[in-house]
XYZ file of C-alpha atoms in Angstrom:
318
model
C 118.055 245.306 51.253
C 118.928 242.039 49.532
C 116.100 240.314 47.751
C 115.352 236.739 48.869
C 116.471 234.101 46.414
C 113.623 232.540 44.455
C 112.705 228.961 45.293
C 114.680 226.596 43.023
C 112.747 225.463 39.993
C 112.565 221.856 38.900
C 114.771 222.705 35.947
C 117.518 224.106 38.177
C 117.372 221.049 40.422
C 117.675 218.796 37.390
C 120.653 220.811 36.169
C 122.438 220.312 39.507
C 121.643 216.582 39.395
C 122.933 216.289 35.834
C 126.151 218.122 36.664
C 126.698 215.885 39.703
C 126.294 212.692 37.692
C 128.483 213.899 34.823
C 131.216 215.106 37.194
C 131.270 211.725 38.938
C 131.381 209.923 35.583
C 134.356 212.021 34.459
C 136.173 211.582 37.772
C 135.639 207.874 38.452
C 134.909 206.538 34.953
C 138.559 206.401 33.820
C 139.328 203.997 36.703
C 136.609 201.490 35.761
C 137.738 198.998 33.143
C 136.647 195.790 31.467
C 137.970 192.552 32.976
C 138.393 189.479 30.776
C 139.816 186.090 31.676
C 139.957 183.873 28.605
C 138.930 186.288 25.905
C 135.298 185.222 26.237
C 133.669 186.147 29.544
C 133.894 189.686 30.789
C 132.955 191.911 33.686
C 134.113 195.175 35.184
C 136.874 196.134 37.596
C 137.789 199.234 39.602
C 141.410 200.417 39.905
C 142.201 201.271 43.530
C 145.916 202.120 43.384
C 148.387 203.485 40.862
C 150.500 200.351 41.176
C 147.654 198.277 39.771
C 145.405 196.925 42.527
C 141.944 196.254 41.089
C 138.746 194.985 42.709
C 136.118 192.970 40.834
C 133.668 190.141 41.570
C 134.941 186.649 42.274
C 132.348 185.250 39.855
C 133.930 187.363 37.087
C 137.323 185.664 37.438
C 136.086 182.246 38.583
C 139.029 179.871 38.940
C 141.245 181.763 36.494
C 144.608 183.084 37.664
C 145.435 185.337 34.695
C 143.302 188.333 33.711
C 143.313 191.318 31.377
C 142.031 194.810 32.092
C 141.015 197.237 29.352
C 140.730 200.858 30.516
C 138.720 203.625 28.816
C 141.946 205.469 27.857
C 142.950 202.549 25.624
C 145.384 200.803 27.967
C 145.285 196.994 27.767
C 146.930 195.510 30.834
C 147.791 191.934 31.768
C 147.451 190.874 35.392
C 146.805 188.105 37.863
C 144.371 187.281 40.650
C 145.939 187.983 44.050
C 143.027 186.493 45.940
C 139.344 185.721 45.497
C 136.680 185.481 48.195
C 133.525 183.778 46.900
C 131.896 184.367 50.309
C 131.671 188.093 49.537
C 131.844 187.722 45.718
C 134.981 189.874 45.638
C 138.381 189.351 44.033
C 141.544 191.458 44.169
C 143.688 191.668 41.023
C 147.137 193.072 40.298
C 147.709 194.440 36.796
C 150.998 195.589 35.317
C 151.119 199.060 33.853
C 152.326 202.602 34.207
C 150.486 205.400 35.968
C 146.866 204.367 36.283
C 143.706 206.372 37.001
C 142.362 205.427 40.422
C 139.077 205.531 42.318
C 138.705 206.208 46.045
C 136.806 203.889 48.377
C 134.285 205.719 50.558
C 132.664 204.807 53.871
C 129.534 202.775 53.140
C 128.385 203.275 56.743
C 127.671 206.912 55.857
C 125.050 205.995 53.261
C 121.350 206.696 53.709
C 118.337 205.579 51.713
C 117.615 208.075 48.976
C 121.247 209.103 48.427
C 122.253 209.364 44.785
C 123.836 206.167 43.423
C 125.786 206.181 40.149
C 126.788 202.870 38.568
C 129.727 202.714 36.160
C 130.619 199.534 34.293
C 130.616 197.615 31.036
C 127.159 196.053 30.623
C 126.839 193.633 27.715
C 130.265 194.738 26.484
C 129.328 198.418 26.144
C 132.320 200.177 27.690
C 132.093 202.955 30.271
C 128.319 202.921 30.652
C 126.848 205.202 33.337
C 123.459 204.766 34.998
C 122.053 206.632 37.964
C 119.445 206.155 40.650
C 119.296 206.123 44.416
C 120.237 203.932 47.332
C 117.024 201.932 47.739
C 117.894 200.011 50.905
C 120.834 199.142 53.134
C 121.853 196.096 55.137
C 120.456 193.519 52.734
C 121.664 189.916 52.805
C 122.459 188.216 49.496
C 123.562 184.639 48.851
C 127.118 184.497 47.528
C 128.479 182.064 44.905
C 129.760 179.902 47.787
C 126.300 179.722 49.352
C 127.304 181.842 52.330
C 125.215 185.009 52.847
C 126.910 188.304 52.001
C 125.921 190.743 54.711
C 125.543 194.536 54.550
C 124.629 194.562 50.840
C 123.453 197.784 49.200
C 120.255 197.748 47.132
C 119.960 200.318 44.350
C 117.700 201.099 41.405
C 120.647 202.225 39.248
C 120.303 199.919 36.242
C 122.734 196.971 36.095
C 123.123 194.341 33.379
C 125.463 191.406 32.742
C 128.947 192.900 32.461
C 128.326 195.467 35.205
C 129.547 192.866 37.706
C 132.633 194.200 39.460
C 131.918 197.792 38.465
C 131.634 200.812 40.709
C 128.640 202.116 42.614
C 129.577 205.718 43.344
C 128.214 208.393 45.666
C 127.578 211.993 44.662
C 130.920 212.791 46.360
C 132.748 210.709 43.765
C 133.623 207.922 46.198
C 133.121 204.243 45.433
C 130.635 202.994 48.046
C 129.930 199.591 46.519
C 130.996 197.021 43.944
C 128.118 195.956 41.702
C 127.411 192.262 42.124
C 123.931 191.161 41.098
C 120.574 191.937 39.612
C 117.308 190.027 39.812
C 116.228 188.748 36.404
C 112.698 189.857 35.562
C 112.650 192.548 38.253
C 112.878 196.251 37.522
C 115.036 198.543 39.614
C 116.330 195.912 42.054
C 120.119 195.603 41.897
C 122.800 194.989 44.497
C 126.349 196.000 45.377
C 128.823 194.773 47.979
C 129.498 197.597 50.447
C 132.837 199.407 50.214
C 133.642 198.656 53.862
C 133.449 194.950 53.000
C 135.829 195.648 50.104
C 138.309 197.261 52.519
C 138.216 194.172 54.763
C 138.750 191.765 51.854
C 141.517 193.938 50.380
C 143.386 194.003 53.700
C 143.052 190.235 54.206
C 144.170 189.407 50.658
C 147.212 191.697 50.828
C 148.262 190.321 54.224
C 147.288 186.655 53.934
C 146.519 185.922 50.278
C 142.866 185.296 51.099
C 140.163 186.009 53.650
C 140.532 183.986 56.834
C 137.468 182.939 58.818
C 136.897 180.860 61.911
C 135.250 177.477 61.456
C 132.709 175.628 63.587
C 131.792 172.859 61.156
C 128.003 173.080 61.161
C 125.139 173.994 58.856
C 122.008 175.560 60.291
C 118.570 176.943 59.640
C 116.624 179.575 61.548
C 114.081 178.286 64.041
C 111.540 180.118 66.195
C 112.382 180.133 69.887
C 109.630 179.758 72.513
C 109.539 182.666 74.941
C 110.074 180.427 77.961
C 113.250 178.964 76.410
C 114.598 182.407 75.529
C 113.933 183.588 79.073
C 115.555 180.522 80.618
C 118.631 180.909 78.392
C 118.780 184.693 78.941
C 119.193 185.362 75.206
C 116.287 187.749 74.687
C 115.674 186.710 71.062
C 112.756 185.121 69.239
C 114.834 182.913 66.913
C 117.899 180.670 67.093
C 119.926 178.354 64.826
C 118.914 174.706 64.538
C 121.900 172.604 63.454
C 120.965 170.171 60.695
C 124.510 169.154 59.650
C 127.579 168.488 61.792
C 130.762 168.069 59.744
C 132.606 164.896 60.744
C 135.915 165.689 62.406
C 135.095 169.400 62.667
C 135.344 171.479 65.850
C 131.634 171.089 66.713
C 131.698 167.335 66.156
C 134.784 166.919 68.339
C 133.067 168.880 71.116
C 129.992 166.637 71.068
C 127.532 168.852 69.195
C 124.772 166.806 67.535
C 122.397 167.222 64.641
C 119.122 168.694 65.892
C 120.776 170.764 68.607
C 119.539 174.355 68.732
C 122.380 176.851 69.115
C 121.206 179.691 71.352
C 124.383 181.662 71.981
C 128.127 181.750 71.383
C 130.187 183.169 74.240
C 127.029 184.783 75.581
C 126.081 186.462 72.297
C 122.658 185.389 70.999
C 122.689 183.390 67.749
C 119.478 184.346 65.943
C 120.160 182.210 62.870
C 122.862 181.073 60.433
C 123.605 184.604 59.194
C 124.399 186.041 62.650
C 126.429 182.892 63.436
C 128.595 183.346 60.342
C 129.221 186.998 61.249
C 130.667 185.833 64.589
C 133.147 183.487 62.903
C 135.700 186.148 62.044
C 139.467 185.778 61.683
C 140.149 186.968 65.227
C 138.182 183.979 66.571
C 140.527 181.413 64.987
C 142.089 179.255 67.702
C 139.815 180.628 70.404
C 137.946 178.456 72.895
C 134.295 179.494 72.861
C 131.255 178.467 74.866
C 128.174 177.217 73.027
C 124.790 177.305 74.724
C 122.544 174.636 73.222
C 119.026 173.316 73.546
C 118.911 169.515 73.171
C 115.658 167.602 73.562
C 114.258 170.230 75.894
C 117.412 170.541 78.043
C 119.816 173.489 78.169
C 123.489 172.563 78.063
C 126.855 174.204 77.424
C 129.806 172.870 75.460
C 133.235 174.345 74.811
C 134.648 174.345 71.298
C 138.036 175.413 69.936
C 137.436 177.168 66.615
C 139.815 176.424 63.759
C 140.512 178.242 60.498
C 137.922 177.533 57.871
C 139.217 175.091 55.231
C 138.927 175.901 51.559
C 135.814 174.739 49.776
C 132.079 175.500 50.033
C 130.216 175.828 53.288
C 128.071 172.833 54.313
C 124.379 173.535 53.647
């Protein structure tokens, strides 16, 4: 009769953890390089294809068009920025070189709190640095360099420092599930990464259109509490809405008669609980569409129709 296996000791669990982290570092590490723009500033970048597609943060490249990527194997590659999206703090680069080591993007929707998170990057100029922790939280919202909120952000306690920006956040399966983007100065163990599914969206848009297209309403808003009687009358079933404090002159909302102080309750029947949910509705497939806005104006419910346009370049109104 077979003897039951003894309960794993702490030491054996630590050995498995160590092997997992080291295996991921050896597998993904070669595809994480140092990105420089003018020989001064630097960040990290992750190679996604053997023909030289690289993802990094938009704040790493700024307004530069030419970049350089230094890989751990000694390759020094020149490249260019194919497209940058400050709204998600992501940029897609194309570097020129031979056969490159690559990393695989995973499905960030499969993540759970407590999963192992391994960060690989170049903090403070120290190449190929590996730190490890866990996924601390999911679905965070983080303000991007453009002022627009980045949705579906991953929070981790894997240590990040300046220079990690644009590096890889990797699962125990060796898949890149996030691109490191920010840390909170003075805090311990609170760092953030843009989810890999957002990276896939930006990559597709940049390759097809040279940038990320979004629909445009031409407003700036804050969140406001919604009285229960108003929510019931409007059939939105939410406790908050978006109060519009800026209407861009000549924009779609202005042309439709939307005014400052209007409270936006819903868009095409979908409740608008605040500026974040509103921005998530303004996707590329809404460009050119006629949509119905349900508004509260001086105690009266009204509806207006607006034709959404493509968002112009430049920062969002605030």
